[in-house]
PDB file of C-alpha atoms in Angstrom:
ATOM      1  CA  MET A  17      10.033  39.380  19.798  1.00  0.00           C
ATOM      2  CA  SER A  18       8.406  36.139  18.703  1.00  0.00           C
ATOM      3  CA  ALA A  19       9.462  32.638  19.704  1.00  0.00           C
ATOM      4  CA  ARG A  20      10.611  32.112  16.118  1.00  0.00           C
ATOM      5  CA  ASP A  21      12.879  35.171  16.288  1.00  0.00           C
ATOM      6  CA  ASN A  22      14.348  33.948  19.587  1.00  0.00           C
ATOM      7  CA  ILE A  23      15.219  30.588  18.078  1.00  0.00           C
ATOM      8  CA  LEU A  24      16.781  32.114  14.959  1.00  0.00           C
ATOM      9  CA  ASN A  25      18.819  34.587  17.013  1.00  0.00           C
ATOM     10  CA  LYS A  26      20.195  31.784  19.170  1.00  0.00           C
ATOM     11  CA  LEU A  27      21.177  29.827  16.085  1.00  0.00           C
ATOM     12  CA  ARG A  28      22.928  32.836  14.575  1.00  0.00           C
ATOM     13  CA  ALA A  29      24.747  33.519  17.844  1.00  0.00           C
ATOM     14  CA  GLY A  30      25.937  29.921  17.940  1.00  0.00           C
ATOM     15  CA  LEU A  31      27.523  30.347  14.498  1.00  0.00           C
ATOM     16  CA  ALA A  32      29.483  33.462  15.475  1.00  0.00           C
ATOM     17  CA  GLY A  33      33.193  33.008  14.855  1.00  0.00           C
ATOM     18  CA  THR A  34      32.805  29.765  12.924  1.00  0.00           C
ATOM     19  CA  THR A  35      33.893  29.096   9.357  1.00  0.00           C
ATOM     20  CA  PRO A  36      31.520  27.223   7.034  1.00  0.00           C
ATOM     21  CA  ARG A  37      32.870  23.990   5.634  1.00  0.00           C
ATOM     22  CA  PRO A  38      33.306  23.964   1.855  1.00  0.00           C
ATOM     23  CA  ASP A  39      30.605  22.203  -0.129  1.00  0.00           C
ATOM     24  CA  GLN A  40      32.260  19.004  -1.297  1.00  0.00           C
ATOM     25  CA  PHE A  41      29.123  17.219  -2.403  1.00  0.00           C
ATOM     26  CA  ASP A  42      29.826  14.837  -5.272  1.00  0.00           C
ATOM     27  CA  GLU A  43      26.622  14.407  -7.258  1.00  0.00           C
ATOM     28  CA  ALA A  44      28.123  11.404  -9.053  1.00  0.00           C
ATOM     29  CA  LEU A  45      27.583   9.410  -5.858  1.00  0.00           C
ATOM     30  CA  VAL A  46      23.815   9.663  -6.259  1.00  0.00           C
ATOM     31  CA  THR A  47      23.586   9.616 -10.051  1.00  0.00           C
ATOM     32  CA  GLU A  48      26.227   7.460 -11.755  1.00  0.00           C
ATOM     33  CA  PRO A  49      25.127   4.072 -10.330  1.00  0.00           C
ATOM     34  CA  TRP A  50      21.535   4.788 -11.397  1.00  0.00           C
ATOM     35  CA  GLN A  51      21.640   5.868 -15.028  1.00  0.00           C
ATOM     36  CA  TYR A  52      19.853   4.093 -17.859  1.00  0.00           C
ATOM     37  CA  ALA A  53      19.439   4.345 -21.593  1.00  0.00           C
ATOM     38  CA  PRO A  54      16.235   6.213 -22.484  1.00  0.00           C
ATOM     39  CA  GLU A  55      14.686   3.083 -23.960  1.00  0.00           C
ATOM     40  CA  ASP A  56      15.352   1.148 -20.721  1.00  0.00           C
ATOM     41  CA  ARG A  57      13.678   3.546 -18.282  1.00  0.00           C
ATOM     42  CA  VAL A  58      10.121   2.406 -18.983  1.00  0.00           C
ATOM     43  CA  GLN A  59      11.009  -1.264 -18.614  1.00  0.00           C
ATOM     44  CA  ARG A  60      12.898  -0.750 -15.353  1.00  0.00           C
ATOM     45  CA  LEU A  61      10.092   1.321 -13.857  1.00  0.00           C
ATOM     46  CA  ARG A  62       7.549  -1.230 -14.960  1.00  0.00           C
ATOM     47  CA  SER A  63       9.419  -4.244 -13.576  1.00  0.00           C
ATOM     48  CA  LEU A  64       9.977  -2.626 -10.174  1.00  0.00           C
ATOM     49  CA  MET A  65       6.378  -1.466  -9.830  1.00  0.00           C
ATOM     50  CA  GLU A  66       4.884  -4.748 -10.977  1.00  0.00           C
ATOM     51  CA  ALA A  67       7.023  -6.539  -8.389  1.00  0.00           C
ATOM     52  CA  VAL A  68       4.969  -4.807  -5.673  1.00  0.00           C
ATOM     53  CA  HIS A  69       1.516  -5.514  -7.148  1.00  0.00           C
ATOM     54  CA  THR A  70       1.134  -2.441  -9.359  1.00  0.00           C
ATOM     55  CA  GLU A  71      -0.617  -2.815 -12.713  1.00  0.00           C
ATOM     56  CA  VAL A  72       1.275  -1.005 -15.476  1.00  0.00           C
ATOM     57  CA  TYR A  73       0.123  -0.427 -19.056  1.00  0.00           C
ATOM     58  CA  THR A  74       1.958   1.345 -21.862  1.00  0.00           C
ATOM     59  CA  LEU A  75      -0.284   2.897 -24.498  1.00  0.00           C
ATOM     60  CA  ALA A  76      -0.599   5.721 -26.985  1.00  0.00           C
ATOM     61  CA  ALA A  77      -1.406   9.031 -25.351  1.00  0.00           C
ATOM     62  CA  ALA A  78      -4.723   9.336 -27.198  1.00  0.00           C
ATOM     63  CA  ASN A  79      -6.005   5.980 -25.921  1.00  0.00           C
ATOM     64  CA  TRP A  80      -5.871   6.442 -22.158  1.00  0.00           C
ATOM     65  CA  PRO A  81      -9.540   7.471 -21.590  1.00  0.00           C
ATOM     66  CA  ALA A  82     -10.751   4.263 -23.254  1.00  0.00           C
ATOM     67  CA  LYS A  83      -8.337   2.249 -21.093  1.00  0.00           C
ATOM     68  CA  VAL A  84      -9.680   3.907 -17.960  1.00  0.00           C
ATOM     69  CA  GLN A  85     -13.222   2.985 -18.981  1.00  0.00           C
ATOM     70  CA  GLU A  86     -12.088  -0.609 -19.606  1.00  0.00           C
ATOM     71  CA  LEU A  87     -10.465  -0.807 -16.159  1.00  0.00           C
ATOM     72  CA  LEU A  88     -13.638   0.387 -14.449  1.00  0.00           C
ATOM     73  CA  ASP A  89     -15.857  -1.934 -16.505  1.00  0.00           C
ATOM     74  CA  SER A  90     -13.730  -4.993 -15.713  1.00  0.00           C
ATOM     75  CA  ARG A  91     -13.981  -4.265 -11.980  1.00  0.00           C
ATOM     76  CA  LYS A  92     -17.692  -3.376 -12.159  1.00  0.00           C
ATOM     77  CA  LEU A  93     -17.080  -0.030 -10.462  1.00  0.00           C
ATOM     78  CA  SER A  94     -19.742   2.656 -10.484  1.00  0.00           C
ATOM     79  CA  ASN A  95     -17.875   5.961 -10.250  1.00  0.00           C
ATOM     80  CA  LEU A  96     -14.565   7.734 -10.815  1.00  0.00           C
ATOM     81  CA  LEU A  97     -13.183  10.770  -8.986  1.00  0.00           C
ATOM     82  CA  TYR A  98     -11.399  13.216 -11.291  1.00  0.00           C
ATOM     83  CA  ALA A  99     -10.161  16.801 -11.536  1.00  0.00           C
ATOM     84  CA  PRO A 100     -12.325  18.702 -14.048  1.00  0.00           C
ATOM     85  CA  GLY A 101     -10.013  21.716 -14.125  1.00  0.00           C
ATOM     86  CA  THR A 102      -7.056  19.806 -15.604  1.00  0.00           C
ATOM     87  CA  GLU A 103      -6.277  18.962 -19.220  1.00  0.00           C
ATOM     88  CA  TYR A 104      -6.720  15.277 -18.415  1.00  0.00           C
ATOM     89  CA  GLY A 105     -10.037  15.986 -16.748  1.00  0.00           C
ATOM     90  CA  GLN A 106     -11.354  17.755 -19.831  1.00  0.00           C
ATOM     91  CA  GLN A 107     -10.250  14.892 -22.084  1.00  0.00           C
ATOM     92  CA  LEU A 108     -11.974  12.405 -19.805  1.00  0.00           C
ATOM     93  CA  THR A 109     -15.221  14.391 -19.831  1.00  0.00           C
ATOM     94  CA  VAL A 110     -15.302  14.430 -23.629  1.00  0.00           C
ATOM     95  CA  HIS A 111     -14.625  10.699 -23.899  1.00  0.00           C
ATOM     96  CA  TRP A 112     -17.237   9.811 -21.270  1.00  0.00           C
ATOM     97  CA  ALA A 113     -19.908  11.698 -23.190  1.00  0.00           C
ATOM     98  CA  GLU A 114     -18.943  10.309 -26.593  1.00  0.00           C
ATOM     99  CA  ALA A 115     -18.535   6.705 -25.421  1.00  0.00           C
ATOM    100  CA  GLY A 116     -21.630   6.673 -23.240  1.00  0.00           C
ATOM    101  CA  ALA A 117     -19.651   5.341 -20.283  1.00  0.00           C
ATOM    102  CA  LYS A 118     -21.922   4.102 -17.515  1.00  0.00           C
ATOM    103  CA  GLN A 119     -19.775   5.136 -14.544  1.00  0.00           C
ATOM    104  CA  ASP A 120     -20.474   8.464 -12.854  1.00  0.00           C
ATOM    105  CA  LEU A 121     -17.711  11.057 -13.006  1.00  0.00           C
ATOM    106  CA  LEU A 122     -17.294  12.689  -9.598  1.00  0.00           C
ATOM    107  CA  ALA A 123     -15.678  16.101  -9.832  1.00  0.00           C
ATOM    108  CA  TYR A 124     -13.352  17.135  -7.021  1.00  0.00           C
ATOM    109  CA  ASP A 125     -14.571  20.713  -7.048  1.00  0.00           C
ATOM    110  CA  ARG A 126     -15.834  21.200  -3.473  1.00  0.00           C
ATOM    111  CA  PRO A 127     -14.225  21.707  -0.072  1.00  0.00           C
ATOM    112  CA  ILE A 128     -13.877  18.418   1.787  1.00  0.00           C
ATOM    113  CA  GLU A 129     -16.287  19.635   4.462  1.00  0.00           C
ATOM    114  CA  ASP A 130     -19.097  19.729   1.889  1.00  0.00           C
ATOM    115  CA  TRP A 131     -18.925  16.035   0.968  1.00  0.00           C
ATOM    116  CA  LYS A 132     -16.687  14.276   3.457  1.00  0.00           C
ATOM    117  CA  GLU A 133     -18.982  11.280   3.933  1.00  0.00           C
ATOM    118  CA  GLU A 134     -19.302  10.650   0.196  1.00  0.00           C
ATOM    119  CA  LEU A 135     -15.602  11.180  -0.457  1.00  0.00           C
ATOM    120  CA  PHE A 136     -14.464   8.812   2.287  1.00  0.00           C
ATOM    121  CA  TRP A 137     -16.967   6.000   1.810  1.00  0.00           C
ATOM    122  CA  GLN A 138     -18.630   6.099  -1.608  1.00  0.00           C
ATOM    123  CA  VAL A 139     -15.863   6.759  -4.158  1.00  0.00           C
ATOM    124  CA  ASP A 140     -14.757   3.617  -6.021  1.00  0.00           C
ATOM    125  CA  ALA A 141     -11.754   4.933  -7.957  1.00  0.00           C
ATOM    126  CA  SER A 142      -9.779   8.060  -8.742  1.00  0.00           C
ATOM    127  CA  ILE A 143      -7.518   9.261 -11.517  1.00  0.00           C
ATOM    128  CA  THR A 144      -4.667  11.763 -11.190  1.00  0.00           C
ATOM    129  CA  SER A 145      -1.747  13.038 -13.191  1.00  0.00           C
ATOM    130  CA  THR A 146       1.865  12.692 -12.050  1.00  0.00           C
ATOM    131  CA  ALA A 147       4.895  14.961 -12.048  1.00  0.00           C
ATOM    132  CA  GLY A 148       7.004  12.147 -13.492  1.00  0.00           C
ATOM    133  CA  ALA A 149       8.622   8.960 -12.253  1.00  0.00           C
ATOM    134  CA  ILE A 150      11.994   7.625 -11.095  1.00  0.00           C
ATOM    135  CA  ALA A 151      13.370   4.568 -12.872  1.00  0.00           C
ATOM    136  CA  ALA A 152      15.992   3.786 -10.221  1.00  0.00           C
ATOM    137  CA  THR A 153      13.433   3.130  -7.491  1.00  0.00           C
ATOM    138  CA  GLY A 154      10.282   2.397  -9.476  1.00  0.00           C
ATOM    139  CA  SER A 155       8.474   5.391  -8.002  1.00  0.00           C
ATOM    140  CA  LEU A 156       5.836   7.816  -9.201  1.00  0.00           C
ATOM    141  CA  VAL A 157       6.090  11.462  -8.207  1.00  0.00           C
ATOM    142  CA  LEU A 158       2.780  13.060  -7.244  1.00  0.00           C
ATOM    143  CA  TRP A 159       2.567  16.821  -6.850  1.00  0.00           C
ATOM    144  CA  PRO A 160      -0.812  17.586  -5.200  1.00  0.00           C
ATOM    145  CA  ASP A 161      -2.360  20.983  -5.858  1.00  0.00           C
ATOM    146  CA  ARG A 162      -5.758  22.675  -5.666  1.00  0.00           C
ATOM    147  CA  HIS A 163      -7.011  20.690  -8.680  1.00  0.00           C
ATOM    148  CA  GLU A 164      -5.736  17.316  -7.461  1.00  0.00           C
ATOM    149  CA  PRO A 165      -5.575  17.358  -3.652  1.00  0.00           C
ATOM    150  CA  ARG A 166      -3.747  14.629  -1.758  1.00  0.00           C
ATOM    151  CA  LEU A 167      -6.993  12.874  -0.831  1.00  0.00           C
ATOM    152  CA  MET A 168      -7.624  12.013  -4.498  1.00  0.00           C
ATOM    153  CA  SER A 169      -4.804   9.464  -4.490  1.00  0.00           C
ATOM    154  CA  LEU A 170      -5.210   8.429  -0.853  1.00  0.00           C
ATOM    155  CA  LEU A 171      -8.862   7.566  -0.246  1.00  0.00           C
ATOM    156  CA  PRO A 172     -10.365   5.551  -3.144  1.00  0.00           C
ATOM    157  CA  PRO A 173      -9.651   1.786  -3.230  1.00  0.00           C
ATOM    158  CA  LEU A 174      -8.363   2.097  -6.809  1.00  0.00           C
ATOM    159  CA  HIS A 175      -5.948   4.835  -7.887  1.00  0.00           C
ATOM    160  CA  ILE A 176      -5.201   5.276 -11.592  1.00  0.00           C
ATOM    161  CA  ALA A 177      -2.128   7.407 -12.335  1.00  0.00           C
ATOM    162  CA  LEU A 178      -1.278   8.948 -15.713  1.00  0.00           C
ATOM    163  CA  LEU A 179       2.441   9.159 -16.510  1.00  0.00           C
ATOM    164  CA  LYS A 180       4.118  10.565 -19.607  1.00  0.00           C
ATOM    165  CA  ALA A 181       6.920   8.272 -20.795  1.00  0.00           C
ATOM    166  CA  SER A 182       9.066  11.344 -21.495  1.00  0.00           C
ATOM    167  CA  GLU A 183       8.883  12.343 -17.807  1.00  0.00           C
ATOM    168  CA  ILE A 184      10.529   9.187 -16.446  1.00  0.00           C
ATOM    169  CA  GLU A 185      13.920  10.208 -15.063  1.00  0.00           C
ATOM    170  CA  ASP A 186      16.879   8.025 -14.126  1.00  0.00           C
ATOM    171  CA  ASN A 187      17.101   8.961 -10.444  1.00  0.00           C
ATOM    172  CA  LEU A 188      15.713  11.297  -7.795  1.00  0.00           C
ATOM    173  CA  TYR A 189      18.571  13.797  -7.963  1.00  0.00           C
ATOM    174  CA  GLY A 190      18.269  14.084 -11.742  1.00  0.00           C
ATOM    175  CA  MET A 191      14.545  14.809 -11.459  1.00  0.00           C
ATOM    176  CA  MET A 192      15.101  17.430  -8.755  1.00  0.00           C
ATOM    177  CA  GLN A 193      17.623  19.209 -10.953  1.00  0.00           C
ATOM    178  CA  LYS A 194      15.665  18.962 -14.210  1.00  0.00           C
ATOM    179  CA  GLN A 195      12.405  20.198 -12.680  1.00  0.00           C
ATOM    180  CA  ASN A 196      14.130  22.782 -10.458  1.00  0.00           C
ATOM    181  CA  TRP A 197      12.466  21.620  -7.251  1.00  0.00           C
ATOM    182  CA  SER A 198      14.503  24.074  -5.183  1.00  0.00           C
ATOM    183  CA  ALA A 199      12.547  26.940  -6.740  1.00  0.00           C
ATOM    184  CA  GLY A 200       9.392  25.964  -4.889  1.00  0.00           C
ATOM    185  CA  LEU A 201       8.311  22.628  -3.494  1.00  0.00           C
ATOM    186  CA  PRO A 202       4.674  21.962  -2.619  1.00  0.00           C
ATOM    187  CA  THR A 203       3.749  21.307   0.990  1.00  0.00           C
ATOM    188  CA  ASN A 204       3.121  17.653   0.190  1.00  0.00           C
ATOM    189  CA  LEU A 205       5.191  15.952  -2.518  1.00  0.00           C
ATOM    190  CA  LEU A 206       4.736  12.175  -2.741  1.00  0.00           C
ATOM    191  CA  LEU A 207       6.863   9.280  -3.941  1.00  0.00           C
ATOM    192  CA  VAL A 208       4.624   6.280  -4.630  1.00  0.00           C
ATOM    193  CA  SER A 209       6.112   2.887  -5.448  1.00  0.00           C
ATOM    194  CA  GLY A 210       3.013   0.713  -5.229  1.00  0.00           C
ATOM    195  CA  PRO A 211      -0.378   0.251  -3.574  1.00  0.00           C
ATOM    196  CA  SER A 212      -0.672   0.827   0.154  1.00  0.00           C
ATOM    197  CA  LYS A 213       0.601  -2.096   2.213  1.00  0.00           C
ATOM    198  CA  THR A 214       1.689  -3.030   5.731  1.00  0.00           C
ATOM    199  CA  ALA A 215       2.986  -6.070   7.600  1.00  0.00           C
ATOM    200  CA  ASP A 216       2.646  -4.606  11.090  1.00  0.00           C
ATOM    201  CA  ILE A 217       0.106  -7.190  12.241  1.00  0.00           C
ATOM    202  CA  GLU A 218       1.709 -10.619  12.809  1.00  0.00           C
ATOM    203  CA  GLN A 219       4.104  -9.960   9.894  1.00  0.00           C
ATOM    204  CA  VAL A 220       1.323 -10.709   7.391  1.00  0.00           C
ATOM    205  CA  LEU A 221       1.469  -8.441   4.331  1.00  0.00           C
ATOM    206  CA  ALA A 222      -1.869  -6.710   3.728  1.00  0.00           C
ATOM    207  CA  TYR A 223      -2.766  -4.247   0.980  1.00  0.00           C
ATOM    208  CA  GLY A 224      -4.965  -1.176   1.333  1.00  0.00           C
ATOM    209  CA  ALA A 225      -4.282  -0.479   4.985  1.00  0.00           C
ATOM    210  CA  HIS A 226      -3.237   3.160   4.644  1.00  0.00           C
ATOM    211  CA  GLY A 227      -4.427   4.057   1.158  1.00  0.00           C
ATOM    212  CA  PRO A 228      -5.515   2.490  -2.154  1.00  0.00           C
ATOM    213  CA  LYS A 229      -5.586  -1.288  -2.356  1.00  0.00           C
ATOM    214  CA  GLU A 230      -4.892  -1.124  -6.090  1.00  0.00           C
ATOM    215  CA  LEU A 231      -2.591   1.123  -8.111  1.00  0.00           C
ATOM    216  CA  VAL A 232      -2.757   1.218 -11.916  1.00  0.00           C
ATOM    217  CA  VAL A 233      -0.199   3.229 -13.883  1.00  0.00           C
ATOM    218  CA  LEU A 234      -0.889   4.217 -17.481  1.00  0.00           C
ATOM    219  CA  ILE A 235       2.356   5.155 -19.238  1.00  0.00           C
ATOM    220  CA  LEU A 236       1.515   7.453 -22.132  1.00  0.00           C
ATOM    221  CA  GLU A 237       3.830   7.216 -25.097  1.00  0.00           C
ATOM    222  CA  ASP A 238       4.672  10.452 -26.871  1.00  0.00           C
ATOM    223  CA  ALA A 239       3.197  11.033 -30.289  1.00  0.00           C
TER     224      ALA A 239
END
C-alpha cells in the first residue's frame, strides 16, 4: 500500500460515523456586491489596472497587430516572443510580413532546455492571449498551455496581453461558473492585476522584480 493510500484511508476512517454538514453557501455574498452593467466593465477594469501602472488600450479587433508593432517601435525593441500555433500567432505572422516590421518574431516552439540562455536574457517582449478578465478586481486571467507556457508572460521585460471585451466578467465566481472551471483547471492558472512589483526592500516600491516591468493590455472590441 502506498503512502497516498495510507493517508486517504486514515482520512476516511476519521469520517466514520459523522454526518456531513449541509451546503449552505450563498453565492450572492460573492457576486451581488460586484456586478456591473456590460458597458461599465471595460471602464472599471481599465481604471483599476491603470492605477497600478498598466497600459490599457481599447481598439478594434482587426487593428491589434499594428498596435503591437507601434508599441515595439516606440520602445525601440528588437524582438517579440509569440506562440505560432495560436490564432493570434498566425495573425501576427501575416501582419509582420505585410507591414515589413523590423522586429524579429521569436517563436516559442522549443523545449526550454534548447534555448534557456536566449529566453531568459535576450527576449525584449512577449505577447499572449488571455482567458478573460475580472472587472471587480481589475485582473487578467491567464491560462498557460503548451502553446503559451507560463514563462512567456513571466520572463520578458514587456508583456502584451490580448483580451476580448466580451470575455470581461463581473467577478471571479461568475467567471468560474461561466467557463466551467470545475471541469478541468490547468496546473497553473494566473490572475494578473499589473506589472510585477515589490516593496520588500526598505518599503520602496520597485517594478519588474519578479516578472515583467511593463504590462500592456489590448482590449479587442467585438465586430
